[in-house]
Tab-separated table of C-alpha atoms in Angstrom:
chain	number	residue	atom	x	y	z
A	110	UNK	CA	63.676	83.810	-61.104
A	111	UNK	CA	64.475	85.337	-64.411
A	112	UNK	CA	63.236	87.508	-67.268
A	113	UNK	CA	63.410	87.105	-71.012
A	114	UNK	CA	65.128	89.277	-73.596
A	115	UNK	CA	63.664	92.758	-73.808
A	116	UNK	CA	61.139	93.128	-76.657
A	117	UNK	CA	60.050	96.326	-78.358
A	118	UNK	CA	59.008	98.962	-75.813
A	119	UNK	CA	55.294	99.347	-75.169
A	120	UNK	CA	53.289	102.387	-76.182
A	121	UNK	CA	51.299	103.679	-73.212
A	122	UNK	CA	47.861	105.224	-73.705
A	123	UNK	CA	46.080	107.406	-71.158
A	124	UNK	CA	42.650	106.313	-69.959
A	125	UNK	CA	40.220	107.102	-67.147
A	126	UNK	CA	37.644	105.061	-65.241
A	127	UNK	CA	34.909	106.065	-62.823
A	128	UNK	CA	33.598	103.654	-60.211
A	129	UNK	CA	29.948	104.592	-59.610
A	130	UNK	CA	28.764	103.719	-56.094
A	131	UNK	CA	25.077	104.455	-55.504
A	132	UNK	CA	22.989	104.416	-52.357
A	133	UNK	CA	20.790	101.352	-52.178
A	134	UNK	CA	17.829	100.798	-49.893
A	135	UNK	CA	16.269	97.879	-51.760
A	136	UNK	CA	16.728	94.256	-50.602
A	137	UNK	CA	18.642	91.865	-52.830
A	138	UNK	CA	16.491	88.804	-53.583
A	139	UNK	CA	19.280	87.407	-55.737
A	140	UNK	CA	21.557	87.036	-52.711
A	141	UNK	CA	19.455	86.944	-49.509
A	142	UNK	CA	22.184	85.094	-47.581
A	143	UNK	CA	24.768	87.835	-48.115
A	144	UNK	CA	25.218	90.609	-45.536
A	145	UNK	CA	23.399	93.843	-46.430
A	146	UNK	CA	25.496	96.633	-47.868
A	147	UNK	CA	24.396	100.205	-48.275
A	148	UNK	CA	25.608	100.774	-51.819
A	149	UNK	CA	25.870	99.102	-55.180
A	150	UNK	CA	28.464	99.430	-57.942
A	151	UNK	CA	27.664	99.862	-61.620
A	152	UNK	CA	29.174	97.033	-63.664
A	153	UNK	CA	29.094	97.108	-67.461
A	154	UNK	CA	29.617	94.029	-69.611
A	155	UNK	CA	31.828	94.669	-72.613
A	156	UNK	CA	30.835	93.306	-75.994
A	157	UNK	CA	32.459	90.069	-77.099
A	158	UNK	CA	33.617	91.877	-80.238
A	159	UNK	CA	35.840	94.269	-78.279
A	160	UNK	CA	39.561	93.724	-78.769
A	161	UNK	CA	40.415	94.531	-75.142
A	162	UNK	CA	38.793	92.528	-72.318
A	163	UNK	CA	35.941	91.066	-74.416
A	164	UNK	CA	32.876	90.064	-72.329
A	165	UNK	CA	34.503	91.353	-69.125
A	166	UNK	CA	32.514	93.292	-66.548
A	167	UNK	CA	34.146	96.662	-65.983
A	168	UNK	CA	33.530	100.121	-64.592
A	169	UNK	CA	32.671	102.895	-67.084
A	170	UNK	CA	35.761	104.333	-68.728
A	171	UNK	CA	37.939	104.570	-71.790
A	172	UNK	CA	40.705	106.363	-73.627
A	173	UNK	CA	41.369	110.039	-73.162
A	174	UNK	CA	40.865	112.347	-76.120
A	175	UNK	CA	42.455	115.705	-76.859
A	176	UNK	CA	38.896	117.059	-76.625
A	177	UNK	CA	38.888	116.254	-72.899
A	178	UNK	CA	41.697	118.719	-72.239
A	179	UNK	CA	40.613	121.391	-74.749
A	180	UNK	CA	40.826	125.015	-73.674
A	181	UNK	CA	37.304	125.403	-75.055
A	182	UNK	CA	36.036	124.023	-71.740
A	183	UNK	CA	37.217	127.196	-69.984
A	184	UNK	CA	34.270	129.182	-71.328
A	185	UNK	CA	31.783	126.630	-69.991
A	186	UNK	CA	33.291	126.501	-66.504
A	187	UNK	CA	33.389	130.319	-66.250
A	188	UNK	CA	32.485	132.446	-64.381
A	189	UNK	CA	32.070	130.248	-61.294
A	190	UNK	CA	35.035	127.923	-61.814
A	191	UNK	CA	38.339	129.128	-63.173
A	192	UNK	CA	41.828	127.715	-63.669
A	193	UNK	CA	44.056	126.439	-62.410
A	194	UNK	CA	41.986	124.175	-60.098
A	195	UNK	CA	38.337	124.952	-61.038
A	196	UNK	CA	37.284	124.578	-57.414
A	197	UNK	CA	39.010	121.216	-56.952
A	198	UNK	CA	41.351	120.544	-54.062
A	199	UNK	CA	45.087	120.899	-54.808
A	200	UNK	CA	46.328	118.374	-57.339
A	201	UNK	CA	47.337	115.056	-55.834
A	202	UNK	CA	50.643	113.588	-56.875
A	203	UNK	CA	50.432	110.305	-58.827
A	204	UNK	CA	54.011	109.021	-58.782
A	205	UNK	CA	54.694	105.929	-60.813
A	206	UNK	CA	55.477	102.902	-58.674
A	207	UNK	CA	58.170	101.915	-61.124
A	208	UNK	CA	61.401	103.401	-62.498
A	209	UNK	CA	61.364	104.142	-66.197
A	210	UNK	CA	57.700	105.115	-66.327
A	211	UNK	CA	56.882	108.751	-67.081
A	212	UNK	CA	54.910	110.514	-64.372
A	213	UNK	CA	52.455	111.808	-66.964
A	214	UNK	CA	52.494	109.799	-70.186
A	215	UNK	CA	50.973	111.612	-73.136
A	216	UNK	CA	48.350	109.936	-75.278
A	217	UNK	CA	49.109	109.375	-78.946
A	218	UNK	CA	48.909	112.597	-80.941
A	219	UNK	CA	47.915	114.576	-77.836
A	220	UNK	CA	49.673	117.931	-77.687
A	221	UNK	CA	48.565	119.982	-74.726
A	222	UNK	CA	48.939	123.722	-75.171
A	223	UNK	CA	49.450	126.181	-72.347
A	224	UNK	CA	45.720	126.955	-72.149
A	225	UNK	CA	44.597	123.305	-71.945
A	226	UNK	CA	43.076	121.868	-68.800
A	227	UNK	CA	45.211	120.250	-66.081
A	228	UNK	CA	45.651	116.496	-66.429
A	229	UNK	CA	43.437	115.580	-63.477
A	230	UNK	CA	40.603	117.793	-64.757
A	231	UNK	CA	40.899	116.339	-68.264
A	232	UNK	CA	40.915	112.799	-66.855
A	233	UNK	CA	37.722	113.510	-64.935
A	234	UNK	CA	36.036	114.863	-68.063
A	235	UNK	CA	37.148	111.745	-69.936
A	236	UNK	CA	35.626	109.425	-67.317
A	237	UNK	CA	32.376	111.420	-67.301
A	238	UNK	CA	32.198	111.421	-71.106
A	239	UNK	CA	32.774	107.663	-71.220
A	240	UNK	CA	30.046	107.057	-68.627
A	241	UNK	CA	27.684	108.891	-70.983
A	242	UNK	CA	28.884	107.096	-74.117
A	243	UNK	CA	28.791	103.605	-72.624
A	244	UNK	CA	25.945	103.791	-70.121
A	245	UNK	CA	23.933	106.913	-70.923
A	246	UNK	CA	24.690	108.267	-67.423
A	247	UNK	CA	25.169	112.033	-67.306
A	248	UNK	CA	27.384	113.132	-64.414
A	249	UNK	CA	26.687	116.824	-64.953
A	250	UNK	CA	25.642	119.716	-62.749
A	251	UNK	CA	24.073	123.095	-63.602
A	252	UNK	CA	26.489	125.956	-64.142
A	253	UNK	CA	26.487	127.503	-60.681
A	254	UNK	CA	28.629	127.917	-57.600
A	255	UNK	CA	29.367	124.768	-55.620
A	256	UNK	CA	27.516	124.091	-52.352
A	257	UNK	CA	29.408	125.060	-49.204
A	258	UNK	CA	29.238	121.498	-47.849
A	259	UNK	CA	30.269	118.619	-50.152
A	260	UNK	CA	27.308	116.428	-50.977
A	261	UNK	CA	26.599	113.167	-52.740
A	262	UNK	CA	26.482	113.325	-56.504
A	263	UNK	CA	23.337	112.975	-58.558
A	264	UNK	CA	23.163	112.118	-62.242
A	265	UNK	CA	21.255	114.388	-64.586
A	266	UNK	CA	18.141	112.992	-66.270
A	267	UNK	CA	18.867	111.754	-69.818
A	268	UNK	CA	18.224	114.465	-72.422
A	269	UNK	CA	15.730	114.104	-75.265
A	270	UNK	CA	17.475	112.499	-78.208
A	271	UNK	CA	19.855	110.511	-75.978
A	272	UNK	CA	20.858	108.071	-78.713
A	273	UNK	CA	21.487	110.817	-81.261
A	274	UNK	CA	23.672	112.768	-78.841
A	275	UNK	CA	25.538	109.636	-77.883
A	276	UNK	CA	26.247	108.762	-81.504
A	277	UNK	CA	27.585	112.265	-82.110
A	278	UNK	CA	29.866	112.125	-79.068
A	279	UNK	CA	31.120	108.664	-79.981
A	280	UNK	CA	32.047	109.831	-83.480
A	281	UNK	CA	33.684	113.019	-82.209
A	282	UNK	CA	34.351	113.575	-78.473
A	283	UNK	CA	34.263	117.343	-79.037
A	284	UNK	CA	30.479	117.056	-79.186
A	285	UNK	CA	30.406	116.280	-75.467
A	286	UNK	CA	31.213	119.945	-74.844
A	287	UNK	CA	28.358	120.856	-77.193
A	288	UNK	CA	25.982	118.637	-75.204
A	289	UNK	CA	27.046	120.216	-71.917
A	290	UNK	CA	26.570	123.710	-73.369
A	291	UNK	CA	23.160	122.703	-74.767
A	292	UNK	CA	22.093	121.579	-71.266
A	293	UNK	CA	23.762	124.611	-69.618
A	294	UNK	CA	25.760	122.264	-67.406
A	295	UNK	CA	29.363	121.383	-66.681
A	296	UNK	CA	30.857	117.928	-66.093
A	297	UNK	CA	30.579	117.304	-62.359
A	298	UNK	CA	34.313	116.952	-61.879
A	299	UNK	CA	33.897	117.731	-58.160
A	300	UNK	CA	31.913	114.521	-57.589
A	301	UNK	CA	34.804	112.387	-58.856
A	302	UNK	CA	37.288	111.560	-56.116
A	303	UNK	CA	40.817	110.332	-56.774
A	304	UNK	CA	40.932	106.614	-56.112
A	305	UNK	CA	44.197	105.406	-57.676
A	306	UNK	CA	45.811	104.370	-60.918
A	307	UNK	CA	46.578	101.101	-62.708
A	308	UNK	CA	49.056	100.447	-65.483
A	309	UNK	CA	48.618	97.376	-67.653
A	310	UNK	CA	51.245	94.779	-66.703
A	311	UNK	CA	53.393	93.072	-69.304
A	312	UNK	CA	51.897	89.780	-70.436
A	313	UNK	CA	53.107	89.428	-74.020
A	314	UNK	CA	55.085	91.504	-76.550
A	315	UNK	CA	52.923	93.999	-78.394
A	316	UNK	CA	49.997	93.752	-75.951
A	317	UNK	CA	47.840	96.803	-75.315
A	318	UNK	CA	49.092	98.892	-72.383
A	319	UNK	CA	47.094	101.589	-70.607
A	320	UNK	CA	47.801	104.100	-67.862
A	321	UNK	CA	44.370	104.416	-66.274
A	322	UNK	CA	43.310	106.922	-63.632
A	323	UNK	CA	40.607	105.519	-61.333
A	324	UNK	CA	38.025	107.857	-59.812
A	325	UNK	CA	35.198	107.114	-57.421
A	326	UNK	CA	31.808	108.851	-57.526
A	327	UNK	CA	29.267	108.439	-54.723
A	328	UNK	CA	25.695	108.935	-55.961
A	329	UNK	CA	22.710	109.384	-53.682
A	330	UNK	CA	20.681	106.946	-55.797
A	331	UNK	CA	21.292	104.732	-58.836
A	332	UNK	CA	20.542	106.529	-62.088
A	333	UNK	CA	18.853	104.783	-65.030
A	334	UNK	CA	21.415	103.072	-67.240
A	335	UNK	CA	21.172	102.669	-71.002
A	336	UNK	CA	23.946	100.424	-72.387
A	337	UNK	CA	25.008	101.581	-75.836
A	338	UNK	CA	24.789	97.971	-77.176
A	339	UNK	CA	27.990	98.596	-79.105
A	340	UNK	CA	30.827	98.650	-76.589
A	341	UNK	CA	28.562	97.599	-73.715
A	342	UNK	CA	25.863	94.933	-74.010
A	343	UNK	CA	24.449	94.747	-70.472
A	344	UNK	CA	24.738	96.233	-66.989
A	345	UNK	CA	24.013	95.472	-63.370
A	346	UNK	CA	24.192	97.104	-59.951
A	347	UNK	CA	25.959	94.844	-57.452
A	348	UNK	CA	27.388	95.157	-53.977
A	349	UNK	CA	31.022	94.119	-53.575
A	350	UNK	CA	29.995	90.778	-52.050
A	351	UNK	CA	27.377	90.146	-54.753
A	352	UNK	CA	29.915	90.931	-57.466
A	353	UNK	CA	32.436	88.567	-55.883
A	354	UNK	CA	29.894	85.762	-55.694
A	355	UNK	CA	28.881	86.301	-59.331
A	356	UNK	CA	32.532	86.125	-60.343
A	357	UNK	CA	33.209	82.901	-58.437
A	358	UNK	CA	30.058	81.286	-59.831
A	359	UNK	CA	31.215	82.172	-63.363
A	360	UNK	CA	28.222	84.414	-64.072
A	361	UNK	CA	30.558	87.323	-64.804
A	362	UNK	CA	34.296	87.813	-65.284
A	363	UNK	CA	36.646	90.495	-63.962
A	364	UNK	CA	40.190	91.347	-64.926
A	365	UNK	CA	42.471	91.417	-61.842
A	366	UNK	CA	42.336	95.227	-61.255
A	367	UNK	CA	38.530	95.219	-61.166
A	368	UNK	CA	38.500	92.231	-58.818
A	369	UNK	CA	41.016	93.974	-56.537
A	370	UNK	CA	38.999	97.206	-56.458
A	371	UNK	CA	35.748	95.382	-55.736
A	372	UNK	CA	37.387	93.614	-52.802
A	373	UNK	CA	38.855	96.946	-51.648
A	374	UNK	CA	35.385	98.524	-51.690
A	375	UNK	CA	34.154	95.668	-49.522
A	376	UNK	CA	35.841	97.430	-46.596
A	377	UNK	CA	33.026	99.999	-46.465
A	378	UNK	CA	29.694	99.165	-44.825
A	379	UNK	CA	27.794	102.171	-46.127
A	380	UNK	CA	27.843	104.826	-48.800
A	381	UNK	CA	28.288	107.540	-46.173
A	382	UNK	CA	31.408	105.764	-44.858
A	383	UNK	CA	32.806	105.533	-48.374
A	384	UNK	CA	32.007	109.178	-49.150
A	385	UNK	CA	33.568	110.373	-45.893
A	386	UNK	CA	36.695	108.328	-46.603
A	387	UNK	CA	37.034	110.009	-50.024
A	388	UNK	CA	36.614	113.485	-48.552
A	389	UNK	CA	38.996	112.862	-45.631
A	390	UNK	CA	41.720	111.524	-47.936
A	391	UNK	CA	41.573	114.359	-50.438
A	392	UNK	CA	44.993	115.697	-49.419
A	393	UNK	CA	46.824	112.376	-49.554
A	394	UNK	CA	49.082	111.223	-52.362
A	395	UNK	CA	47.578	108.658	-54.723
A	396	UNK	CA	49.048	105.280	-55.569
A	397	UNK	CA	49.631	104.399	-59.209
A	398	UNK	CA	50.634	100.795	-59.739
A	399	UNK	CA	52.258	98.684	-62.392
A	400	UNK	CA	51.702	95.028	-61.444
A	401	UNK	CA	54.477	92.579	-62.282
A	402	UNK	CA	53.422	89.311	-63.891
A	403	UNK	CA	55.121	86.379	-62.151
A	404	UNK	CA	54.870	83.020	-63.940
A	405	UNK	CA	55.219	79.882	-61.817
A	406	UNK	CA	55.448	76.249	-62.926
A	407	UNK	CA	51.689	75.820	-62.548
A	408	UNK	CA	50.118	79.277	-62.511
A	409	UNK	CA	50.525	83.030	-62.417
A	410	UNK	CA	50.765	85.774	-59.814
A	411	UNK	CA	50.359	89.512	-60.143
A	412	UNK	CA	52.701	91.265	-57.729
A	413	UNK	CA	51.893	94.743	-56.410
A	414	UNK	CA	54.113	97.343	-54.712
A	415	UNK	CA	55.022	96.374	-51.159
A	416	UNK	CA	55.129	92.644	-51.888
A	417	UNK	CA	58.474	91.076	-50.961
A	418	UNK	CA	58.942	89.747	-54.513
A	419	UNK	CA	58.068	93.040	-56.227
A	420	UNK	CA	61.184	94.444	-57.887
A	421	UNK	CA	61.218	98.084	-58.934
A	422	UNK	CA	63.454	97.302	-61.878
A	423	UNK	CA	62.879	98.656	-65.383
A	424	UNK	CA	63.702	95.158	-66.676
A	425	UNK	CA	60.130	94.210	-65.800
A	426	UNK	CA	58.520	96.993	-67.791
A	427	UNK	CA	58.701	94.671	-70.804
A	428	UNK	CA	59.260	91.282	-69.193
A	429	UNK	CA	57.542	88.901	-66.820
A	430	UNK	CA	59.257	87.283	-63.856
A	431	UNK	CA	59.356	83.502	-63.858
A	432	UNK	CA	60.372	80.529	-61.736
A	433	UNK	CA	60.414	76.759	-62.018
A	434	UNK	CA	58.730	76.453	-58.624
A	435	UNK	CA	55.046	75.810	-58.141
A	436	UNK	CA	52.730	78.483	-56.789
A	437	UNK	CA	52.266	76.667	-53.471
A	438	UNK	CA	56.032	76.623	-52.909
A	439	UNK	CA	56.312	80.346	-53.602
A	440	UNK	CA	53.487	81.098	-51.173
A	441	UNK	CA	55.022	78.991	-48.394
A	442	UNK	CA	58.363	80.788	-48.742
A	443	UNK	CA	56.937	84.288	-48.301
A	444	UNK	CA	55.544	86.446	-45.503
A	445	UNK	CA	55.088	89.961	-46.912
A	446	UNK	CA	52.326	89.825	-49.478
A	447	UNK	CA	50.547	92.208	-51.801
A	448	UNK	CA	49.598	89.900	-54.615
A	449	UNK	CA	46.883	88.213	-56.612
A	450	UNK	CA	47.261	84.486	-57.265
A	451	UNK	CA	45.481	83.587	-60.500
A	452	UNK	CA	44.630	79.899	-60.306
A	453	UNK	CA	42.179	80.019	-63.200
A	454	UNK	CA	39.902	82.430	-65.029
A	455	UNK	CA	37.421	82.544	-62.128
A	456	UNK	CA	39.634	81.730	-59.158
A	457	UNK	CA	41.736	84.629	-57.872
A	458	UNK	CA	43.170	84.551	-54.372
A	459	UNK	CA	44.125	87.883	-52.866
A	460	UNK	CA	46.909	88.007	-50.260
A	461	UNK	CA	47.539	91.312	-48.457
A	462	UNK	CA	49.727	91.704	-45.374
A	463	UNK	CA	50.953	95.275	-46.001
A	464	UNK	CA	49.458	98.684	-45.257
A	465	UNK	CA	49.105	101.630	-47.597
A	466	UNK	CA	51.752	104.285	-47.063
A	467	UNK	CA	49.355	107.027	-48.227
A	468	UNK	CA	46.425	106.328	-45.871
A	469	UNK	CA	44.413	104.569	-48.533
A	470	UNK	CA	42.761	101.259	-47.705
A	471	UNK	CA	43.796	97.911	-49.133
A	472	UNK	CA	41.497	94.900	-49.421
A	473	UNK	CA	41.629	92.146	-46.867
A	474	UNK	CA	43.133	88.785	-47.757
A	475	UNK	CA	40.523	86.807	-49.662
A	476	UNK	CA	40.990	83.110	-50.410
A	477	UNK	CA	38.461	81.149	-52.443
A	478	UNK	CA	37.551	77.682	-51.194
A	479	UNK	CA	39.684	74.863	-52.560
A	480	UNK	CA	36.506	73.280	-53.917
A	481	UNK	CA	36.596	75.893	-56.678
A	482	UNK	CA	40.143	74.982	-57.738
């Protein structure tokens, strides 16, 4: 195994994603043979004109803006929610899984003054703003004290002039604060639960690299969705098993992190189980991963922390690992796995034999039938 010469260092950009899981009582005629699941996930299809992940199905999300951390939000959260935590649980540590990565990379041109919002609050506002921009979903709540018992989230009805507001926010993210003030609401940051973090692995010199915080929001029912038809061209609500089947049948395509998260969410039989898991784990440290790209003679693996081949070496910040052996040989030689084997664009095998050290849940091993290879 070896790496290549180190190219120019990547520029990391902060981003945030929210996985929307909604209660679902309706049957699924599209997949009657699949086991029933009590929730569905919102999947958005990116436009083919997008430079990053064109035509992929993703969760709502995007780049953080300085507007997301602006001190101007303090006036809207007051008087019920004040710094430093705004009613959130204590901040959860997000240590990088890799030496040489900053624990809190700063977005380009973002200078956070002493009065700006904490990173995890700003990231939540970013994810909520992006859900509005891309899908027209407003994860807001009226300006009032929080209920004594945590409850499932509920999206606000779209405001009159949805398209006009969305255009304004897309042109200038500062207008999202104006929209919230106009509706006398705050972003429902309390409904977004820490879920993890993914850093874009090295694949080629000069490729786009993101440090993305993942949040999970459990909604009592699916809200209406209005794709913006610019970044997002279509949407669907799918259970984890439905989404997996659509991926295998080449109806939709996922990048590896989305595939991994969908398989992870397949561990939960109901929305109440998922919501309880999020609440019970609120004090645990979060995992923030940089996958390592491992090129074999006939394919590619993405290695995750805990895998026996994963090397926490800064050499692989800007390089892939490689070997002259075939993928099958590499798999036969190993025993401790936390990896995705990418056989083709629609055939990912997931091998997991390790446990989370922070009481999170990992997906089960998932191997696609050889007939798909």
